[in-house]
XYZ file of C-alpha atoms in Angstrom:
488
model
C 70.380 59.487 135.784
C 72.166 60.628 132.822
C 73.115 58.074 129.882
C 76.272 57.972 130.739
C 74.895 56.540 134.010
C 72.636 53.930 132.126
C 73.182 50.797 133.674
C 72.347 48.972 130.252
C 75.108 50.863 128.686
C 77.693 50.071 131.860
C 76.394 45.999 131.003
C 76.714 46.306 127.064
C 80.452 48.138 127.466
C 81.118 44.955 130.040
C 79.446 42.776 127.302
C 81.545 44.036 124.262
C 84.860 43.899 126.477
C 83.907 40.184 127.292
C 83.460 39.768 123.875
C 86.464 41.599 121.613
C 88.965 42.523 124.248
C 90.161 39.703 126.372
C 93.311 41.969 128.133
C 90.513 44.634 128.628
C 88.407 42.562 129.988
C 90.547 40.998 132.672
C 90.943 44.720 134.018
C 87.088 45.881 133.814
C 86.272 42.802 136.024
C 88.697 43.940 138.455
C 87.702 47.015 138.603
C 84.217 46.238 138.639
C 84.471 44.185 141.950
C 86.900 47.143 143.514
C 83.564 49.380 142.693
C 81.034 47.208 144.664
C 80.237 47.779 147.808
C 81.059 44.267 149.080
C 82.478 45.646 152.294
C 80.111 47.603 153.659
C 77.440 44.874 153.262
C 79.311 42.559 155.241
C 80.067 45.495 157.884
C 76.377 46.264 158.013
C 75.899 42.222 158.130
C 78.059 42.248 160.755
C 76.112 44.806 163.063
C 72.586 43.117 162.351
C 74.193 39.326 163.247
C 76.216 41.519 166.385
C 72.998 42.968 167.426
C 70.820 39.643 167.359
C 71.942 38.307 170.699
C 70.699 41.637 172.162
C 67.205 41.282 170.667
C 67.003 37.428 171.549
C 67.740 38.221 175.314
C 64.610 41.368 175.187
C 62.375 38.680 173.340
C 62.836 36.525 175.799
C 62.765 38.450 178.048
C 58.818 39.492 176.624
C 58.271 35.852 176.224
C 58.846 34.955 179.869
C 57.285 37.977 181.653
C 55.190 37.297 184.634
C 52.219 37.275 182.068
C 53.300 34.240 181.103
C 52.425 32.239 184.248
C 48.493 33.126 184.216
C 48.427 32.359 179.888
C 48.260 28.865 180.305
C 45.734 29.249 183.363
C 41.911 30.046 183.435
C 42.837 33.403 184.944
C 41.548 36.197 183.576
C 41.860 40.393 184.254
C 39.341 41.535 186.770
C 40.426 45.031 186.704
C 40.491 47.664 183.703
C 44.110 48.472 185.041
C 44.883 44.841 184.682
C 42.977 44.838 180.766
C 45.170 48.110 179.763
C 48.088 46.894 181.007
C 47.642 43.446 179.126
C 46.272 45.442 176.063
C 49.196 47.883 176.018
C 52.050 44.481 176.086
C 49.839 42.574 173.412
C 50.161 45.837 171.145
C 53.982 46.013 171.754
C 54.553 42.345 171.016
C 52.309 42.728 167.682
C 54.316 45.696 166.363
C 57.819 43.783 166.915
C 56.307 41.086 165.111
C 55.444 43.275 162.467
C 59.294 45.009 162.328
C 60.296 41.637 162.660
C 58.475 40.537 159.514
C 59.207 43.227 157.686
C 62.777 43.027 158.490
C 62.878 39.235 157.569
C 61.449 39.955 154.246
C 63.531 42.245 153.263
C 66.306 40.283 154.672
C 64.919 37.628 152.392
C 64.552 39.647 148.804
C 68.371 40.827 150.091
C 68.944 36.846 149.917
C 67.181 35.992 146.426
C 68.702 39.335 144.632
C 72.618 38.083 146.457
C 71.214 34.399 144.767
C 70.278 35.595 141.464
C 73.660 37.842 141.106
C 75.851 34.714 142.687
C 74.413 32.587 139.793
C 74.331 34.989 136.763
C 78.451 35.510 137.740
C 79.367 32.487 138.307
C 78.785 31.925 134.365
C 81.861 34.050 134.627
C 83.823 30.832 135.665
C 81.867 28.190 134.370
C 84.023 25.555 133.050
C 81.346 24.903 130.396
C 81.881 28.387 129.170
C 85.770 27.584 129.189
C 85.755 24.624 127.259
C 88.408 24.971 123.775
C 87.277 25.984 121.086
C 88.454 22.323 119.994
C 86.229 20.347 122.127
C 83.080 22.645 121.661
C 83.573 22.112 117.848
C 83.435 18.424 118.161
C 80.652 18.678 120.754
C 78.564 20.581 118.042
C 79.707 17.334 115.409
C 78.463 14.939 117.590
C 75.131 16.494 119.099
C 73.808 16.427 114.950
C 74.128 13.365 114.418
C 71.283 11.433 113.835
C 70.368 7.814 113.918
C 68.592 6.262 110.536
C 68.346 2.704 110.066
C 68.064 2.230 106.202
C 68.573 -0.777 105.042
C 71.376 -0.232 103.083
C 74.853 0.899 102.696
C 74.200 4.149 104.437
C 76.439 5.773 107.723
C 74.222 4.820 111.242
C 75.944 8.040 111.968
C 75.311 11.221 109.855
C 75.317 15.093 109.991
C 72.887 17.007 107.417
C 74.248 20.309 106.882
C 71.085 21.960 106.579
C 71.444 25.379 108.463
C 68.537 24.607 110.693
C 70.438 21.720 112.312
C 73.728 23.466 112.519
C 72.603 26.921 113.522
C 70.433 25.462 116.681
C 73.803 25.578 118.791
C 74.886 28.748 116.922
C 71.729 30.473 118.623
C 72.856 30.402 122.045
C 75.042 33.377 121.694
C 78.119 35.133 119.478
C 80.881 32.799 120.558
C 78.888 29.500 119.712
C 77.485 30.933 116.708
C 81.170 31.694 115.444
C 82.376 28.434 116.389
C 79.299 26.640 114.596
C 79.673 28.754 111.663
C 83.905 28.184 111.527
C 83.686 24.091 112.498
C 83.886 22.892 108.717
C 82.679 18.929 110.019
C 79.696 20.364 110.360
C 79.162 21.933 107.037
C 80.850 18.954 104.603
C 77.434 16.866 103.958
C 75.047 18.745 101.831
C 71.797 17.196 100.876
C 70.332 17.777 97.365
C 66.867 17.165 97.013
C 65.148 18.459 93.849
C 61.243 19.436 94.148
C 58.506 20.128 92.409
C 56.305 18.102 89.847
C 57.640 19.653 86.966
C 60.810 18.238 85.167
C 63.853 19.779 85.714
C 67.121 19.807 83.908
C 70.329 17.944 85.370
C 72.059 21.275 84.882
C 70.028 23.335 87.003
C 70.563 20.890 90.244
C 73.373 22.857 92.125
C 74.781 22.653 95.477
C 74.622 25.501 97.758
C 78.321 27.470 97.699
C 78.123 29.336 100.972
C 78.263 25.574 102.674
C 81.143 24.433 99.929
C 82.902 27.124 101.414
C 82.534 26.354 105.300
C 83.554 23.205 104.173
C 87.631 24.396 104.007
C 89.530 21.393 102.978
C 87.427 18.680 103.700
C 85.801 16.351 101.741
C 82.410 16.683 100.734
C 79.776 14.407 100.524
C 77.140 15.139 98.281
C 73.766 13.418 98.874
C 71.686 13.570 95.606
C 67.722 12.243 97.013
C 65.368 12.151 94.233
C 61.520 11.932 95.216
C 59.040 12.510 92.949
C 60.822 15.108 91.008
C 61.334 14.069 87.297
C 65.047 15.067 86.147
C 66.073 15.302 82.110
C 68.890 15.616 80.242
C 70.159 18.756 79.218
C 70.360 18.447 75.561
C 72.609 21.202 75.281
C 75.526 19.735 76.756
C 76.886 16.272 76.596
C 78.621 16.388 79.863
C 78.394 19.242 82.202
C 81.521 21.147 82.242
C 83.566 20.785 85.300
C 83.001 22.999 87.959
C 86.313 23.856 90.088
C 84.092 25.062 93.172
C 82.652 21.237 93.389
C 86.697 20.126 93.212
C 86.100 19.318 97.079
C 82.936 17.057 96.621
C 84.672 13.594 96.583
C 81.535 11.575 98.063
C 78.423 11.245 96.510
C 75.213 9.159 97.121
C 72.476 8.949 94.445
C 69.166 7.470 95.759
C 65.595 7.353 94.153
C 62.432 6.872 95.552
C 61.541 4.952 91.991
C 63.996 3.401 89.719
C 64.962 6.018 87.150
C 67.056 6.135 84.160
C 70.608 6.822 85.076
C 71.239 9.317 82.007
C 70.406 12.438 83.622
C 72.415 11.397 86.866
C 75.605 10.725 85.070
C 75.264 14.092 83.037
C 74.580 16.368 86.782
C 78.081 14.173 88.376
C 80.259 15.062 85.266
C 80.757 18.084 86.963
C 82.340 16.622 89.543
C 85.964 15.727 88.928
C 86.985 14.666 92.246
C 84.281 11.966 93.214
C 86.174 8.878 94.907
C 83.270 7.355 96.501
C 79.945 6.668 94.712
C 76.721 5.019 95.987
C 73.768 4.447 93.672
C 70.423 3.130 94.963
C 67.326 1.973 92.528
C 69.039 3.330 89.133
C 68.498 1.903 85.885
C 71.996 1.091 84.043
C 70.342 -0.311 81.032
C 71.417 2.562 78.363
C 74.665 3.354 80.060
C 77.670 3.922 78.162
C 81.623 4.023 78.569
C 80.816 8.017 77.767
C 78.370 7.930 80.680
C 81.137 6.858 82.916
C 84.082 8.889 81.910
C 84.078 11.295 84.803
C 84.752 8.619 87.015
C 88.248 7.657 86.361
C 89.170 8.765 90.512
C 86.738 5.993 91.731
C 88.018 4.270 94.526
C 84.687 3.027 96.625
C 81.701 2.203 94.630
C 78.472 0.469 96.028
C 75.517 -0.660 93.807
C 71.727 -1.147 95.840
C 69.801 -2.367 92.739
C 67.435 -4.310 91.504
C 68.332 -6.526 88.530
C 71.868 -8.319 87.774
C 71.610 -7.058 84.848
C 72.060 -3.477 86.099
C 74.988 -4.469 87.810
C 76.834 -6.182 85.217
C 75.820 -3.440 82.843
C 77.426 -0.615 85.300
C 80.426 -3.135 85.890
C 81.047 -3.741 82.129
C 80.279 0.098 81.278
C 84.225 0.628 81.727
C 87.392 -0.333 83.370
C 87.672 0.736 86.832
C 91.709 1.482 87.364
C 91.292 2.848 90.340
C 88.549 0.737 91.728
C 89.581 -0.370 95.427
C 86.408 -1.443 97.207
C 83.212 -2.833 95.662
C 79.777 -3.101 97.615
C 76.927 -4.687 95.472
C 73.554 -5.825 96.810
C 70.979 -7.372 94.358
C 67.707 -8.433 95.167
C 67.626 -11.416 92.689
C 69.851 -14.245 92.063
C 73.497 -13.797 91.088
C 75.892 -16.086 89.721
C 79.511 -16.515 88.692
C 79.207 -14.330 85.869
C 79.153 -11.288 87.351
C 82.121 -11.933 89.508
C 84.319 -12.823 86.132
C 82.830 -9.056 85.035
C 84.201 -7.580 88.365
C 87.897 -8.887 88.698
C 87.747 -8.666 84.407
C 87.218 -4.676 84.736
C 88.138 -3.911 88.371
C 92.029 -5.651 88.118
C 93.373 -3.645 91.838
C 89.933 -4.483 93.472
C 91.044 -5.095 96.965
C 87.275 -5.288 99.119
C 84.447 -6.982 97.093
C 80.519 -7.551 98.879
C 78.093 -9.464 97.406
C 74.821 -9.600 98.910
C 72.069 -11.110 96.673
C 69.215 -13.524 97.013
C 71.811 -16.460 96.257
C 74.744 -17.518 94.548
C 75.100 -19.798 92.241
C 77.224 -21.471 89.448
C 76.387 -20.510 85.606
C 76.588 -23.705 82.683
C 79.956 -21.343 81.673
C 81.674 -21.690 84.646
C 85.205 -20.903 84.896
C 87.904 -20.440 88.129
C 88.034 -16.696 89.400
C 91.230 -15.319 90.741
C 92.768 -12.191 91.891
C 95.942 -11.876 93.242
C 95.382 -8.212 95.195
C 92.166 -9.157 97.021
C 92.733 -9.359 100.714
C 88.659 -8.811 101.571
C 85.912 -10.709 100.154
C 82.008 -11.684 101.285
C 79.577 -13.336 99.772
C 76.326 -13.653 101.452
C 72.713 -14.043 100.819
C 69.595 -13.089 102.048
C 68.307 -16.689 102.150
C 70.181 -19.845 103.530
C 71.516 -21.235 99.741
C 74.973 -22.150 100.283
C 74.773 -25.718 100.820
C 76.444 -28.206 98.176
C 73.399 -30.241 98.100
C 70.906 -27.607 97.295
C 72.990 -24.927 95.334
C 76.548 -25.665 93.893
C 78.493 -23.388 95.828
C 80.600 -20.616 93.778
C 83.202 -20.708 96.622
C 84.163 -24.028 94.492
C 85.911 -21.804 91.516
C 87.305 -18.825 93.670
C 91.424 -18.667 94.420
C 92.628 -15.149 96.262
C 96.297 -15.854 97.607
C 96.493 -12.526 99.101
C 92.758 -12.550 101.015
C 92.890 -11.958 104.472
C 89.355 -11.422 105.823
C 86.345 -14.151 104.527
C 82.678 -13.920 104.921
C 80.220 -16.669 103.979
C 76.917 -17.690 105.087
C 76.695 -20.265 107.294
C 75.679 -23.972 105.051
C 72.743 -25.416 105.442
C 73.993 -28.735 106.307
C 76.762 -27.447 108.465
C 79.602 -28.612 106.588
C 82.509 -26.211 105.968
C 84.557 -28.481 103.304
C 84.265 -25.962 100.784
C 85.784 -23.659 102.950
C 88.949 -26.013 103.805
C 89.354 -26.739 100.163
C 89.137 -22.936 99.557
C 91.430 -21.982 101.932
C 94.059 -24.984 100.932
C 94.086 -23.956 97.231
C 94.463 -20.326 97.845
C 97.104 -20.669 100.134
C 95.532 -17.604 102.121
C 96.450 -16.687 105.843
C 93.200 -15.250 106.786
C 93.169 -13.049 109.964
C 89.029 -13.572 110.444
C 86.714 -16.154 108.831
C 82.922 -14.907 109.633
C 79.550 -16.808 108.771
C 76.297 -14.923 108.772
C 72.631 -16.174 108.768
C 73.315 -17.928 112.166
C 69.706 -16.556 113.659
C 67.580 -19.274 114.284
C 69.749 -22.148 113.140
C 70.350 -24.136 116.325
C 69.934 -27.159 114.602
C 73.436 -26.792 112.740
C 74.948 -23.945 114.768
C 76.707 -26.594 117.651
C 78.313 -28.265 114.382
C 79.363 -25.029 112.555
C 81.111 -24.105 115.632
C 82.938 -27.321 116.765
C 83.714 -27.467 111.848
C 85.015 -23.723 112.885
C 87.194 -24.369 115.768
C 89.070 -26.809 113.751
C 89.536 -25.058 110.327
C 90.964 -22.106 113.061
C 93.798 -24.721 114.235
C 94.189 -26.358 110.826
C 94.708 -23.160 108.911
C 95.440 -20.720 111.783
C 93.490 -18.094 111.631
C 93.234 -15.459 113.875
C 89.124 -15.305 114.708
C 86.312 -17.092 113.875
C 83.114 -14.834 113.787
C 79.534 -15.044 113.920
C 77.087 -13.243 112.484
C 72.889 -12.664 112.072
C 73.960 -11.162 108.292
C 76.054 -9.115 106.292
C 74.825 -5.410 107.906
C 75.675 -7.241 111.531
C 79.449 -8.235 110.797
C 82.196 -6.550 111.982
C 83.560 -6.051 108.917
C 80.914 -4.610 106.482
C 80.321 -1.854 110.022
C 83.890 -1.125 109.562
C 83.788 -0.394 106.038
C 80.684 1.414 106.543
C 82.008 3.600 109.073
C 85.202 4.161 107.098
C 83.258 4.922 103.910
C 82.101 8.434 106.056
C 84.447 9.245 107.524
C 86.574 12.767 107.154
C 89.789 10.989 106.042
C 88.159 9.386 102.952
């Protein structure tokens, strides 16, 4: 067979058309199934199934001789005649039972090979092969995601683009590898985690540019994870000049295994210029300065997971936040009003404020909070403390005319007063009013219902919702979910 013969090169010519030339294509399958010999199998088929009746009839024939009559019969040849005779039939029936199996495995590898070649084509109209290019992109989106279940203001769904997890679908073959390598939502979440046990500067902590680019337009989110690496300032710059290529990063989330000093974290994101959303987890604010700040004038969505109120009013206080829409803090001490007069003090447009903190209470300087743009606002606690015998609730001071969705934990004594007075003096039309730390309080959770039910028809309000705690209400999963989201 010469090589221009070779069936591997009649496949790969097949393979490329397939491939690069659609039109092309189209015609070489045509002409590929005028080239088989498709009818004289089935005329050949056709003679064997024609000629089957024939060969039933002589093998019955064989089968019912008059031999037939003494098998089943103690009779037995008496003569040599008789033995040859019977000899000679026995050795006729044995070779047609050989032809026969011979013929019926053959028949049988004909079978598997027709099998084998009906499957492998029938790829060739496989819907699954024929999905859009549209559909298999979002396919590939959704079969990285992965589950975590952090406790903290992190997406339940997330894609890493790490090129192990996006190039597993881009191994199957050319077509999913170019659709995997062209689907930007797969590419527009880089993770950043510096190694090693040796310091390293904040300047030297880059993001990877092949992935900014398969990004396109989208927004990036940037996930800075610190371990055990030690990161310093680099003393040779104040801030880090601004690097156009990182214009598209507009999400990023700082979190440290131990709580480190935020000065080499603000220098490495004043290279950013577009960041929007922030997220900082176990970071020290202590020595943080309106300079540390000052590439964050685009801040929209900020949430604090720290330690200390003092952290969080020294972030807060660090600046005014123009822009500042939405405002997630979690503390794992007590908070009081304080910090909520720094908020709507340097956050004016703040329209979505959680608190989540050990508990709440009133400070000897107490004075009434307002904000007139503030249509979201919860303020929950690990612990059961909002009760007006136990803690003096800070609901007491608060007035938001324009709030629209409420979340409070649910008192300890099962009166909602506070709430009505709330309500009354804000002059609020809330479309959902939502208490949390409802597990295992069936001693006041009958009374919080029936309190509910009427606050809903006294101040009509559109739902009343329950809720284990803050990470299990509607609204803090919406937020969440929004916060991740491609349209940020």
């Amino acid at each position: 067979m010469s090589r221009l013969d070779s069936p591997c090169l009649w496949r790969e010519k097949r393979c490329k058309a397939l491939i690069f030339a659609p039109d092309l294509t189209r015609t070489m399958l045509m002409d590929t199934y005028e080239e088989t010999p498709t009818p004289k199998i089935q005329s050949s088929l056709h003679q064997i199934s024609k000629a089957l009746p024939h060969l039933a009839a002589n093998v019955s024939n064989i089968v019912n001789s008059p031999l037939a009559a003494f098998a089943e019969t103690n009779y037995s040849a008496s003569t040599a005649q008789q033995v040859a005779e019977v000899s000679s039939a026995l050795s006729n029936v044995s070779l047609m039972i050989q032809d026969i199996e011979s013929i019926s495995q053959e028949l049988d590898r004909l079978k598997k090979d027709l099998k084998a070649a009906a499957t492998n084509q029938s790829r060739l109209v496989s819907a699954v092969l024929r999905v859009p290019i549209e559909i298999l992109a979002n396919i590939f989106v959704l079969s990285l995601l992965q589950r975590h279940h952090i406790h903290a203001f992190y997406p339940i769904l997330r894609v890493e683009a790490l090129p192990s997890a996006a190039l597993n679908v881009a191994q199957v073959c050319r077509k999913w590898r170019h659709i995997a390598l062209n689907t930007p939502h797969l590419w527009n979440i880089i993770k950043v985690t510096p190694g090693g046990h040796t310091p390293i500067l904040s300047s030297l902590i880059s993001l990877p540019k092949d992935l900014l680019g398969r990004s396109a337009s989208l927004p990036v989110v940037v996930e800075l994870r610190i371990g055990g690496a030690l990161i310093e300032e680099d003393e040779d710059f104040n801030r880090l000049p601004g690097n156009p290529e990182y214009d598209g990063v507009q999400c990023v989330d700082v979190e440290t295994a131990k709580y480190v000093d935020c000065g080499p974290i603000f220098q490495w994101l004043s290279q950013f210029r577009c960041i929007t959303h922030l997220t900082f987890k176990q970071v020290l604010f202590a020595d943080i300065s309106p300079n540390s700040t000052a590439s964050l004038d685009h801040l929209t969505h900020l949430h604090l997971h720290l330690r200390q109120k003092l952290d969080a009013t020294m972030f807060i206080k660090s600046r005014t936040w123009q822009n500042m829409k939405s405002l997630t803090m979690m503390v794992w001490n007590d908070l009081d009003d304080e910090i909520l007069q720094s908020i709507f003090l340097h956050a004016p447009d703040l329209e979505e404020l959680f608190v989540l903190a050990q508990a709440c209470t009133l400070s000897e300087h107490q004075r009434s909070i307002s904000s007139p743009k503030l249509r979201l606002f919860s303020l929950t606690t690990y612990v059961d403390s909002f009760s007006e015998e136990s803690t003096p609730s800070i609901v007491s001071i608060l007035t938001f005319p324009a709030l629209s969705d409420l979340v409070l934990p649910t008192p300890e004594d099962g009166d909602i007063n506070q709430v009505r007075r709330f309500l009354a003096r804000s002059q609020c039309r809330l479309n959902s009013l939502t208490f949390t730390n409802m597990s295992g309080r069936d001693d006041v959770g009958g009374l919080i219902r029936q309190e509910a039910a009427k606050v809903q028809q006294e101040f009509p309000i559109r739902a009343i919702e329950f809720a284990d705690g803050l990470h299990k209400t509607r609204l803090y999963c919406e937020t969440r979910d929004r916060w991740y989201s491609y349209d940020i």
